[in-house]
Backbone as ProteinMPNN parsed JSONL, in Angstrom:
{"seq_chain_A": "XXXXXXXXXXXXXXXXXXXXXXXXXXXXXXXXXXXXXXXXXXXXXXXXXXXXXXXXXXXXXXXXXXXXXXXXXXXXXXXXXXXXXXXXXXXXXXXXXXXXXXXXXXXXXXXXXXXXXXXXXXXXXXXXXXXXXXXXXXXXXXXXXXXXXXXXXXXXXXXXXX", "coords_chain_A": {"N_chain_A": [[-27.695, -1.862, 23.317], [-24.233, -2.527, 22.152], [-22.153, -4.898, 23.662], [-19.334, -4.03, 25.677], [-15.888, -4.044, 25.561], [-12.65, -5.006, 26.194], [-9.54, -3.477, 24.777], [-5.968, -3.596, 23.915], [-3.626, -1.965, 22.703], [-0.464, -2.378, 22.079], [3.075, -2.068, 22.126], [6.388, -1.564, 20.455], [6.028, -0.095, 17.625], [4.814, 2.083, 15.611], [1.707, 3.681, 15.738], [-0.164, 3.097, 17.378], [-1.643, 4.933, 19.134], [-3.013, 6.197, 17.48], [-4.275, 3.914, 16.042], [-6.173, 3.385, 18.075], [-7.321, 6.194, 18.231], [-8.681, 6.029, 15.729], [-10.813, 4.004, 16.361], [-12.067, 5.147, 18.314], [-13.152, 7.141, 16.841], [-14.748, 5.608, 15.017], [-16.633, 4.806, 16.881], [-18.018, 7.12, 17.798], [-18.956, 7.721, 15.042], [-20.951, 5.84, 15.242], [-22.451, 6.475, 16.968], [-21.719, 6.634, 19.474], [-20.025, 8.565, 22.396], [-17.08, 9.5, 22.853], [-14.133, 9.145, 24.544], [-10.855, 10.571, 25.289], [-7.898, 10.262, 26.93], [-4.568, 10.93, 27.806], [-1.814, 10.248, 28.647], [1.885, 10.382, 29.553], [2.295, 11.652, 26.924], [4.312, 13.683, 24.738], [3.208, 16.99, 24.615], [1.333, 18.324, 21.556], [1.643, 19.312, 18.254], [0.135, 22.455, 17.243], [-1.188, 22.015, 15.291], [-2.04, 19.397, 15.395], [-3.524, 19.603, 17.585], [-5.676, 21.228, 16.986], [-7.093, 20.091, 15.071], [-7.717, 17.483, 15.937], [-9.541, 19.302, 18.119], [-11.151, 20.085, 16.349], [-13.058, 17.459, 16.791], [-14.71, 17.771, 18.313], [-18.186, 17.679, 19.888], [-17.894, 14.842, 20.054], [-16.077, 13.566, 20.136], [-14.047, 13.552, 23.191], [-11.21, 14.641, 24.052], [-8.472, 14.573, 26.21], [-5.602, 15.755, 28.279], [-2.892, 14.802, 30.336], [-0.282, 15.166, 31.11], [1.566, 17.7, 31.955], [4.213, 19.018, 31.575], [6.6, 20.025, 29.085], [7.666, 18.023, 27.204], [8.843, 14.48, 27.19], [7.847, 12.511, 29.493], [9.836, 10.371, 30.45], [12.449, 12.024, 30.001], [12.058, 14.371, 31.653], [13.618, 16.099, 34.806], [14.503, 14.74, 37.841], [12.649, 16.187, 39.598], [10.772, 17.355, 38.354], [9.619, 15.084, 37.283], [7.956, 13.864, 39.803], [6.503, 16.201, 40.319], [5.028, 16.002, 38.083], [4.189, 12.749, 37.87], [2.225, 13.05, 39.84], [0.025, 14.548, 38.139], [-0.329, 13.109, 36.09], [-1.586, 10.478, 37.527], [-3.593, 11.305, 39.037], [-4.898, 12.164, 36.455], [-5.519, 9.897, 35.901], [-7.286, 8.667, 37.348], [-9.542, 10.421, 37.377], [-10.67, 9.13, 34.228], [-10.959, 6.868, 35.367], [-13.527, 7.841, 36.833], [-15.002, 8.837, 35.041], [-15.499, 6.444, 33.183], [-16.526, 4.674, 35.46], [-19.075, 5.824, 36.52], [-20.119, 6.079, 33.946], [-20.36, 8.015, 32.085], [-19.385, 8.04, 29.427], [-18.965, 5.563, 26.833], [-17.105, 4.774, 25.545], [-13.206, 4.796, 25.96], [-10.411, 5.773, 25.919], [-7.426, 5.073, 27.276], [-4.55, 6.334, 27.054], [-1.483, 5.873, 26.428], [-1.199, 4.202, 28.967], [-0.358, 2.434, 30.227], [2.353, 2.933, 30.239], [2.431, 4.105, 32.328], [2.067, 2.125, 34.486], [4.345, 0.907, 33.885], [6.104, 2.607, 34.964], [5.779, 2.414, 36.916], [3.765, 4.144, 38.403], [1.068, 3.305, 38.385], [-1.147, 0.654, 39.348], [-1.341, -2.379, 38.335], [-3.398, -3.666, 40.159], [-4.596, -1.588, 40.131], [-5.575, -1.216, 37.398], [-7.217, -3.665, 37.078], [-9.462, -2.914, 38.953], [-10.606, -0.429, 37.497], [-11.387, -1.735, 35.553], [-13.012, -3.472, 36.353], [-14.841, -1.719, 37.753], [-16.004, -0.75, 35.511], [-19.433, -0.269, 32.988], [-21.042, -2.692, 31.579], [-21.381, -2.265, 28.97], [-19.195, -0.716, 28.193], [-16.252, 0.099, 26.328], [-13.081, -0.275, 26.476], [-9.51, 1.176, 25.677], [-6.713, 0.639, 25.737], [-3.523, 1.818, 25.74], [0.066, 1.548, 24.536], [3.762, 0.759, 25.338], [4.454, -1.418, 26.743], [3.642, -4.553, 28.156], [2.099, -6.287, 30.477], [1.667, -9.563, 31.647], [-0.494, -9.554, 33.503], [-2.005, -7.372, 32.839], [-2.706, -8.532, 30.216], [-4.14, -10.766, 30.161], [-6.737, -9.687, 31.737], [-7.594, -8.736, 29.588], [-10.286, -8.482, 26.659], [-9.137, -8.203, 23.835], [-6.132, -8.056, 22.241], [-3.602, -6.755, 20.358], [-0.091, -6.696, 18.91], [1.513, -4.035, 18.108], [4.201, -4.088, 15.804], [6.906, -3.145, 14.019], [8.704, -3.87, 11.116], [10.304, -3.25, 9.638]], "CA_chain_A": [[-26.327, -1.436, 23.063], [-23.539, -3.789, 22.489], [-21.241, -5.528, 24.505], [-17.836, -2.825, 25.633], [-14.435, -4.626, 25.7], [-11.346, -3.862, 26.964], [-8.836, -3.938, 23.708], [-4.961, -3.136, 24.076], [-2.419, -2.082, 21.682], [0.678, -2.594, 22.625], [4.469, -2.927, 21.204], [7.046, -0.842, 19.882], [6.047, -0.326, 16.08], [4.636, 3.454, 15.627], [0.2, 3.848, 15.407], [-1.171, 2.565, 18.862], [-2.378, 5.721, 19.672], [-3.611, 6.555, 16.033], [-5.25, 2.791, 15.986], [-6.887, 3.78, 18.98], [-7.849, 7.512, 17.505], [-9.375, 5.294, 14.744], [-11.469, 2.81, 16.964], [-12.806, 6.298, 19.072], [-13.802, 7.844, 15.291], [-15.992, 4.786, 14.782], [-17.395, 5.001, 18.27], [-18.375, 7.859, 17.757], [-19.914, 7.461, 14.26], [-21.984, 4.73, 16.014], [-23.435, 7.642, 18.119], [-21.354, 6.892, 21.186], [-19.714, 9.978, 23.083], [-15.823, 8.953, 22.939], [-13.181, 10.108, 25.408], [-9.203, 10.229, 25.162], [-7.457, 10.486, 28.205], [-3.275, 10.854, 27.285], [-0.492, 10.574, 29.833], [3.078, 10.5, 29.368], [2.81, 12.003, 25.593], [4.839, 14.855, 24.685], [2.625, 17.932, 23.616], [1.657, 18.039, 20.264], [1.769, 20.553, 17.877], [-1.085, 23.401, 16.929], [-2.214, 21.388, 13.796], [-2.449, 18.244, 15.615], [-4.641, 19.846, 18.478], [-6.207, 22.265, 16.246], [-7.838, 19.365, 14.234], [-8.121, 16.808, 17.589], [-10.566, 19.471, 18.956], [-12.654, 19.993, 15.451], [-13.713, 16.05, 16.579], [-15.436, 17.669, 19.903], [-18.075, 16.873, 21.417], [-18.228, 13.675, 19.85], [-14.379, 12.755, 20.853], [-13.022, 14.601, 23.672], [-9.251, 14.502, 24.376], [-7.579, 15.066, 27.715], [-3.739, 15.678, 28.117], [-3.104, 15.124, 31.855], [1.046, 15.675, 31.43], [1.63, 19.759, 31.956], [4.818, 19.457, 31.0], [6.492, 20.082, 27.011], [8.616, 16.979, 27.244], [8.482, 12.987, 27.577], [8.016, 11.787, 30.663], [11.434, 10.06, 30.308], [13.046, 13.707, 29.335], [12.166, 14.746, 32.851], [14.128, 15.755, 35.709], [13.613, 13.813, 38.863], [11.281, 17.142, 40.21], [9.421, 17.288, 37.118], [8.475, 14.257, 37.181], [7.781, 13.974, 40.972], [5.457, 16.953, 40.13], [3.997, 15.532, 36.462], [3.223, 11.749, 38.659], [0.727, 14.106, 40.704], [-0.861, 15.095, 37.391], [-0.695, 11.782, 35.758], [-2.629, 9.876, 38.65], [-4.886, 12.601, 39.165], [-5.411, 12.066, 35.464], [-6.104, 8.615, 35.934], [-8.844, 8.996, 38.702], [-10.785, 11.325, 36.398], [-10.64, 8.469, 33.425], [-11.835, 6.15, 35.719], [-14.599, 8.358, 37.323], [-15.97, 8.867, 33.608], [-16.011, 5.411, 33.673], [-17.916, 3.935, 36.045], [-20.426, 7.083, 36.213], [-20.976, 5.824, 32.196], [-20.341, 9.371, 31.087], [-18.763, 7.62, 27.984], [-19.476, 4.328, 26.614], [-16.082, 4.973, 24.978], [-12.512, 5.656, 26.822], [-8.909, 5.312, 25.703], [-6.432, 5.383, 27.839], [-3.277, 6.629, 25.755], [-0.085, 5.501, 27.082], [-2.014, 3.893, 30.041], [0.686, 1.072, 30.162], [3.644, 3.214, 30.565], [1.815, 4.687, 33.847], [2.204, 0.693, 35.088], [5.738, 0.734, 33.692], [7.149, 3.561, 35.446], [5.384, 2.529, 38.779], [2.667, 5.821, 38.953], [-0.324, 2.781, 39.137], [-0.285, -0.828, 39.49], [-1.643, -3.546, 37.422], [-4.581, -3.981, 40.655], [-5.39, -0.465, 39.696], [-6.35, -1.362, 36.452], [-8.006, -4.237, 37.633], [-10.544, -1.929, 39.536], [-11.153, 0.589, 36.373], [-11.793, -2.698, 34.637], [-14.142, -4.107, 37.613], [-16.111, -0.439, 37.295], [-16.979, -0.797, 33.762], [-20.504, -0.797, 32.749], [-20.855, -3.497, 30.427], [-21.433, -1.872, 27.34], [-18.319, 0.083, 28.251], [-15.185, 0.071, 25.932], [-12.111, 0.731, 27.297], [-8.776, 0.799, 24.973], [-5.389, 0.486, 26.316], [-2.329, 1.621, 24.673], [1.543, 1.257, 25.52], [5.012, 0.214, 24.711], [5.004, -2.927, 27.238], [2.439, -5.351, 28.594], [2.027, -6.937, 31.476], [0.889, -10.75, 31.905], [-1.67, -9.43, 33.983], [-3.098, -7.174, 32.091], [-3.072, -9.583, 29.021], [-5.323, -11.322, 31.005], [-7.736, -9.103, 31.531], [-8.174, -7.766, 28.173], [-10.155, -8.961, 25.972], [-8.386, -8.318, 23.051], [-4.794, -7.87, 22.187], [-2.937, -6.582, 19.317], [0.877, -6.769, 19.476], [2.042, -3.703, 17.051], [5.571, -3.967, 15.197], [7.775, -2.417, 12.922], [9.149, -4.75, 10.388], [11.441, -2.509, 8.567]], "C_chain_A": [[-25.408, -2.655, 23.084], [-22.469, -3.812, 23.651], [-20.015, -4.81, 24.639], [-17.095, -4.391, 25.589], [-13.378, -4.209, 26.121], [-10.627, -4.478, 25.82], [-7.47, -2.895, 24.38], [-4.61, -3.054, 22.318], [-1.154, -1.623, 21.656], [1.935, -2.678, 21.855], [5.056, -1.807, 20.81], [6.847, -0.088, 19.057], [4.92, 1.096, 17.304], [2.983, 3.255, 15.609], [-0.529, 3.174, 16.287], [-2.028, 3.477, 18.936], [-3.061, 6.004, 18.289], [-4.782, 5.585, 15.671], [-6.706, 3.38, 17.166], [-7.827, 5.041, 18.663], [-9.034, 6.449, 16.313], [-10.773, 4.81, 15.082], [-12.71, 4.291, 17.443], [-13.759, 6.923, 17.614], [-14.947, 6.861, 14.954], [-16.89, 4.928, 16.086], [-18.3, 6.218, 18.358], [-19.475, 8.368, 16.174], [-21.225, 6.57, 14.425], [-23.322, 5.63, 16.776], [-22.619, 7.519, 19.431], [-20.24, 8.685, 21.07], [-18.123, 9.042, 23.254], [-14.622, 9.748, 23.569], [-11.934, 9.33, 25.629], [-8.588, 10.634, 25.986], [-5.457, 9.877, 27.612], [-2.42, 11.022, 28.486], [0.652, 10.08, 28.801], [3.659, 10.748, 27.635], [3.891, 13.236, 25.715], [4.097, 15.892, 24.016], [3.088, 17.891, 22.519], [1.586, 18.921, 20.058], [0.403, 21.353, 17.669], [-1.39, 22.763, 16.158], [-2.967, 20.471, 14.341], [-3.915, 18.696, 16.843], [-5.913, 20.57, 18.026], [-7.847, 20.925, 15.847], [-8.241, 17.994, 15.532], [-9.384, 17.664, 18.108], [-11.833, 20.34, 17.749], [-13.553, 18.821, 15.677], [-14.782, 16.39, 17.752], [-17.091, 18.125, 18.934], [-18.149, 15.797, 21.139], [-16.78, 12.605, 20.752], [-13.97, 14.289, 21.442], [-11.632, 14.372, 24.282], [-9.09, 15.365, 25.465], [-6.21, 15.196, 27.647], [-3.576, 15.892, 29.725], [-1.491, 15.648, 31.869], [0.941, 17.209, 31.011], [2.719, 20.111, 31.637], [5.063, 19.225, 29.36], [6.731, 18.83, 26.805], [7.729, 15.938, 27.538], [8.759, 13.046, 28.829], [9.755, 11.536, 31.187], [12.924, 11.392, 30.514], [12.956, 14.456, 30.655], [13.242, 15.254, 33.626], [13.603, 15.304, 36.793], [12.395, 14.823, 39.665], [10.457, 17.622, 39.591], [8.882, 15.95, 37.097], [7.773, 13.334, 38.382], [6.332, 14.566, 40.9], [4.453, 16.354, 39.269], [3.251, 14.058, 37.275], [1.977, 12.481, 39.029], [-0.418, 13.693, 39.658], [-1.466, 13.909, 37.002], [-1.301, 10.826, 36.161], [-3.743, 10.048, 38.498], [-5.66, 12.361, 37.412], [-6.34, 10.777, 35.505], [-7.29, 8.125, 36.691], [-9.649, 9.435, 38.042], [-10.938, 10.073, 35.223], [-11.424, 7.136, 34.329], [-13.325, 6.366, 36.514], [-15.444, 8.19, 35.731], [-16.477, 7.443, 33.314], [-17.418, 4.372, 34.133], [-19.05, 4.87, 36.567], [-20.864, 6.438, 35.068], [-21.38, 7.275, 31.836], [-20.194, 9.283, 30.044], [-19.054, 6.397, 28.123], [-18.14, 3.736, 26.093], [-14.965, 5.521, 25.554], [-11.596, 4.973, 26.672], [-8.163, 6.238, 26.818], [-5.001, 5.33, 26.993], [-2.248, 6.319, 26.709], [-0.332, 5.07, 28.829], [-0.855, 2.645, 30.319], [1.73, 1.195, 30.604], [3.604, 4.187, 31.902], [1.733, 3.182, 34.7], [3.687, 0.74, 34.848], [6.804, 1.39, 34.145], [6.388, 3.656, 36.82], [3.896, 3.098, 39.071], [1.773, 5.028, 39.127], [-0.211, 1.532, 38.969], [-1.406, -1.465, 38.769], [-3.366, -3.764, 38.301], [-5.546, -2.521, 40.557], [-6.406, -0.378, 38.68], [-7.407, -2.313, 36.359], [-9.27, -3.657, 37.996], [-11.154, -1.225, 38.862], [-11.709, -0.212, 35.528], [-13.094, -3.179, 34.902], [-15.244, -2.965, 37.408], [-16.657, -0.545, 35.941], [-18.106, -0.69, 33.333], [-20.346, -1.869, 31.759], [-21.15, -3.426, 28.945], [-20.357, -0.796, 27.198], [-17.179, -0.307, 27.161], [-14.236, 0.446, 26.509], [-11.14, 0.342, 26.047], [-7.523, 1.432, 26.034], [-4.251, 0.897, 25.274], [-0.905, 1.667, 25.526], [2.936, 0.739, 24.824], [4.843, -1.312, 25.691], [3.529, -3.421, 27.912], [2.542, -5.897, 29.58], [1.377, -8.153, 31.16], [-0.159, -10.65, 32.187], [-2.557, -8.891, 33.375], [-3.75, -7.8, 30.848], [-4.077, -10.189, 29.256], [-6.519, -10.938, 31.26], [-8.215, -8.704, 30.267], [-8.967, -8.903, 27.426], [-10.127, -9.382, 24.475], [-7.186, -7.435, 23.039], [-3.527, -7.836, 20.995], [-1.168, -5.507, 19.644], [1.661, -5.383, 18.251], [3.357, -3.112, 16.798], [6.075, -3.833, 14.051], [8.654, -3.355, 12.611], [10.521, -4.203, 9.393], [11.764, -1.01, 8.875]], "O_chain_A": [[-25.628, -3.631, 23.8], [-22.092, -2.875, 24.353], [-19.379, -4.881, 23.588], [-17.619, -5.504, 25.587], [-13.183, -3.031, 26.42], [-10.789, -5.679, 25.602], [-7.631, -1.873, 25.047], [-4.996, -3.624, 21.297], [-0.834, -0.517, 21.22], [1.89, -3.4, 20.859], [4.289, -0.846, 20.755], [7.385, 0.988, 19.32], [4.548, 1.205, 18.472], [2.917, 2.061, 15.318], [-1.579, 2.646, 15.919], [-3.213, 3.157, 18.841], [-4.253, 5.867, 18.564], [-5.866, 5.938, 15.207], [-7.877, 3.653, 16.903], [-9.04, 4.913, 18.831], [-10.253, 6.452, 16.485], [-11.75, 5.059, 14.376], [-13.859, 4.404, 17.018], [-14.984, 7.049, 17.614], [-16.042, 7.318, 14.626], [-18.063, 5.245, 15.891], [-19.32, 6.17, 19.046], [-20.444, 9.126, 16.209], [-22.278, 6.673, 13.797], [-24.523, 5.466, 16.994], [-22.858, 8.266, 20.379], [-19.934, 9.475, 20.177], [-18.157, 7.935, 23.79], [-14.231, 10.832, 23.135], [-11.769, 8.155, 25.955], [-8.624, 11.862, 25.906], [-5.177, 8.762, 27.174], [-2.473, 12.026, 29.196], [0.508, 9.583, 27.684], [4.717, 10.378, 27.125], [4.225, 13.651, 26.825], [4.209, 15.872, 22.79], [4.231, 17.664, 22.123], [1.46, 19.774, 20.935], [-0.569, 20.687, 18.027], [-2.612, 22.892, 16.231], [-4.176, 20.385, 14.131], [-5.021, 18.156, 16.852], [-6.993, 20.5, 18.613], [-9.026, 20.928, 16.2], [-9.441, 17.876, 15.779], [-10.322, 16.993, 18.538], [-12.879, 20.926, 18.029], [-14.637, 18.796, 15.094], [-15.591, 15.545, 18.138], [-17.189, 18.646, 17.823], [-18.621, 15.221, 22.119], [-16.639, 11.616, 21.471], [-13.733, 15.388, 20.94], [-11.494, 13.615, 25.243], [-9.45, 16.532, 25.62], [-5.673, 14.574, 26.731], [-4.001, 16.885, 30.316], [-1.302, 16.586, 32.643], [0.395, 17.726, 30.036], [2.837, 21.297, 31.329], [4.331, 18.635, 28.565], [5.88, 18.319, 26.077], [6.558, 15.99, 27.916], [9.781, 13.559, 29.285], [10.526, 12.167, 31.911], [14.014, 11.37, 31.086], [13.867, 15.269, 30.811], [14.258, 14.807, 33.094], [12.382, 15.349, 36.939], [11.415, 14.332, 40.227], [9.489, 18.252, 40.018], [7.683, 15.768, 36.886], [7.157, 12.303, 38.115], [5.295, 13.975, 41.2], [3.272, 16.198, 39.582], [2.025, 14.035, 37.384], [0.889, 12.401, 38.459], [-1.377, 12.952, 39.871], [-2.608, 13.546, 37.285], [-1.717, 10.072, 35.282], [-4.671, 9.38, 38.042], [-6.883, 12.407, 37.275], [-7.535, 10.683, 35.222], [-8.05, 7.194, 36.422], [-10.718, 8.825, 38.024], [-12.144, 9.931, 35.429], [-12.399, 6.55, 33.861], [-14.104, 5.451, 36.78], [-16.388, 7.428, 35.52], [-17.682, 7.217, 33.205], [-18.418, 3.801, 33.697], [-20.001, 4.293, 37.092], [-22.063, 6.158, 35.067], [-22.475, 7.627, 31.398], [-20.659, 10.158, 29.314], [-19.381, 5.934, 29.216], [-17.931, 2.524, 26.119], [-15.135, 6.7, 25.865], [-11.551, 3.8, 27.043], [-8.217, 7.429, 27.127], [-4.55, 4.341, 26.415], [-2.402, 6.654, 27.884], [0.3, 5.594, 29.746], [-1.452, 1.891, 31.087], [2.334, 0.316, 31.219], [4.54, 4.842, 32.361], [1.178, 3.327, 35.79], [4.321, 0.566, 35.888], [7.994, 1.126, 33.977], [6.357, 4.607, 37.6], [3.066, 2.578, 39.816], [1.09, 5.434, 40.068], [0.819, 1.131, 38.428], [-2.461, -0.834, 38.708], [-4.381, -3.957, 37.632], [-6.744, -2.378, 40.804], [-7.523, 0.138, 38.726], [-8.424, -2.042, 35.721], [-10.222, -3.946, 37.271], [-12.325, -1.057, 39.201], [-12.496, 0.256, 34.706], [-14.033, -3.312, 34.118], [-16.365, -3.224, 36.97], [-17.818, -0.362, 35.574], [-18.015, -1.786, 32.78], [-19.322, -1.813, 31.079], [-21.145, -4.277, 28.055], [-20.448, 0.003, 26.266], [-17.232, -1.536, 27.118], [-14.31, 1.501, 27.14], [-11.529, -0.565, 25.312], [-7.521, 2.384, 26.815], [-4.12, 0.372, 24.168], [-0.767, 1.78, 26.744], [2.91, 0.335, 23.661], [5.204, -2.336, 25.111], [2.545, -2.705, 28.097], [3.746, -6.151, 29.615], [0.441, -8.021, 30.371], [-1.035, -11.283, 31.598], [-3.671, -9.378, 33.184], [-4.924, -7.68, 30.496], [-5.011, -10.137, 28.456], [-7.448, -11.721, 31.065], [-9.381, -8.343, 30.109], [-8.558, -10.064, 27.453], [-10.69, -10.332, 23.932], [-7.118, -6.351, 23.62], [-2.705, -8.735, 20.822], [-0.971, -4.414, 20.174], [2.452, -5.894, 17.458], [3.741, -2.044, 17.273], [5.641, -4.441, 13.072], [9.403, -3.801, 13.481], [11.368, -4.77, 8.703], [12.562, -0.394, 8.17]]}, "name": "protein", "num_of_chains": 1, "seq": "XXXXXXXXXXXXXXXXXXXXXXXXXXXXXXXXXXXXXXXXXXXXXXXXXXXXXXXXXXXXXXXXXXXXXXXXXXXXXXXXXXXXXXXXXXXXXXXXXXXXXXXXXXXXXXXXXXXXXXXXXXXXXXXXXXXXXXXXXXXXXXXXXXXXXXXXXXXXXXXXXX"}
């Protein structure tokens, strides 16, 4: 089997998570077993989930936020409550992990769970440290950290030009 990586994609500009959807679709044409683990999205609609869970069991998708709304969109006891979930999400993503349930495992908005505090940079560290080595991991996010730059290794910065 080859060599996993840890790849980000990071930045403002719209298709992180879609790049990422992309990367999992080959992973899964490969023969691997590919798993999407989503925090701080905003539920999507019936089409989008509809057709998200024609990809099972090859790609399975998680949604750890319970509420409708962004994160952001919150009030401070929704998202008191939603942290909980979002953690808790993040524990299960790294159990799959380093078990090697998946060979394959995006973390969707895994960046903006560092950016709003809920886990820290030595967290990811540790989910990184578990890895098997034919593990993939993908990262996505609006902001980056130094640190994690560092760890990754690769890093695509994506922006909207117009």
């Amino acid at each position: 089997m080859e060599h996993g990586v840890v790849r980000v994609y990071y930045g403002e500009g719209r298709g992180k998570s879609t790049a990422a959807l992309g990367d999992a679709i080959r992973a899964a044409c490969e023969g691997q077993n590919a798993i999407i683990t989503q925090f701080l999205k905003k539920k999507e609609g019936e089409e989008e989930v509809e057709f998200l869970n024609r990809l099972e069991p090859e790609i399975m998708r998680f949604r750890f936020a319970k509420m409708e709304d962004c994160f952001d969109d919150l009030s401070e006891n929704e998202r008191r409550e939603e942290s909980v979930n979002l953690v808790n999400g993040f524990h299960y993503g790294k159990k799959v992990v380093s078990t090697g349930e998946s060979t394959f495992v995006v973390f969707d908005e895994i960046l903006g769970l560092v950016d709003q505090g809920l886990i820290s940079v030595e967290m990811i560290q540790n989910l990184i440290d578990s890895k098997p080595e034919e593990t993939t991991l993908i990262f996505t996010g609006r902001t980056l950290t130094d640190e994690i730059r560092n760890l990754a290794d690769e890093v695509y910065h994506i922006t909207s030009e117009k």
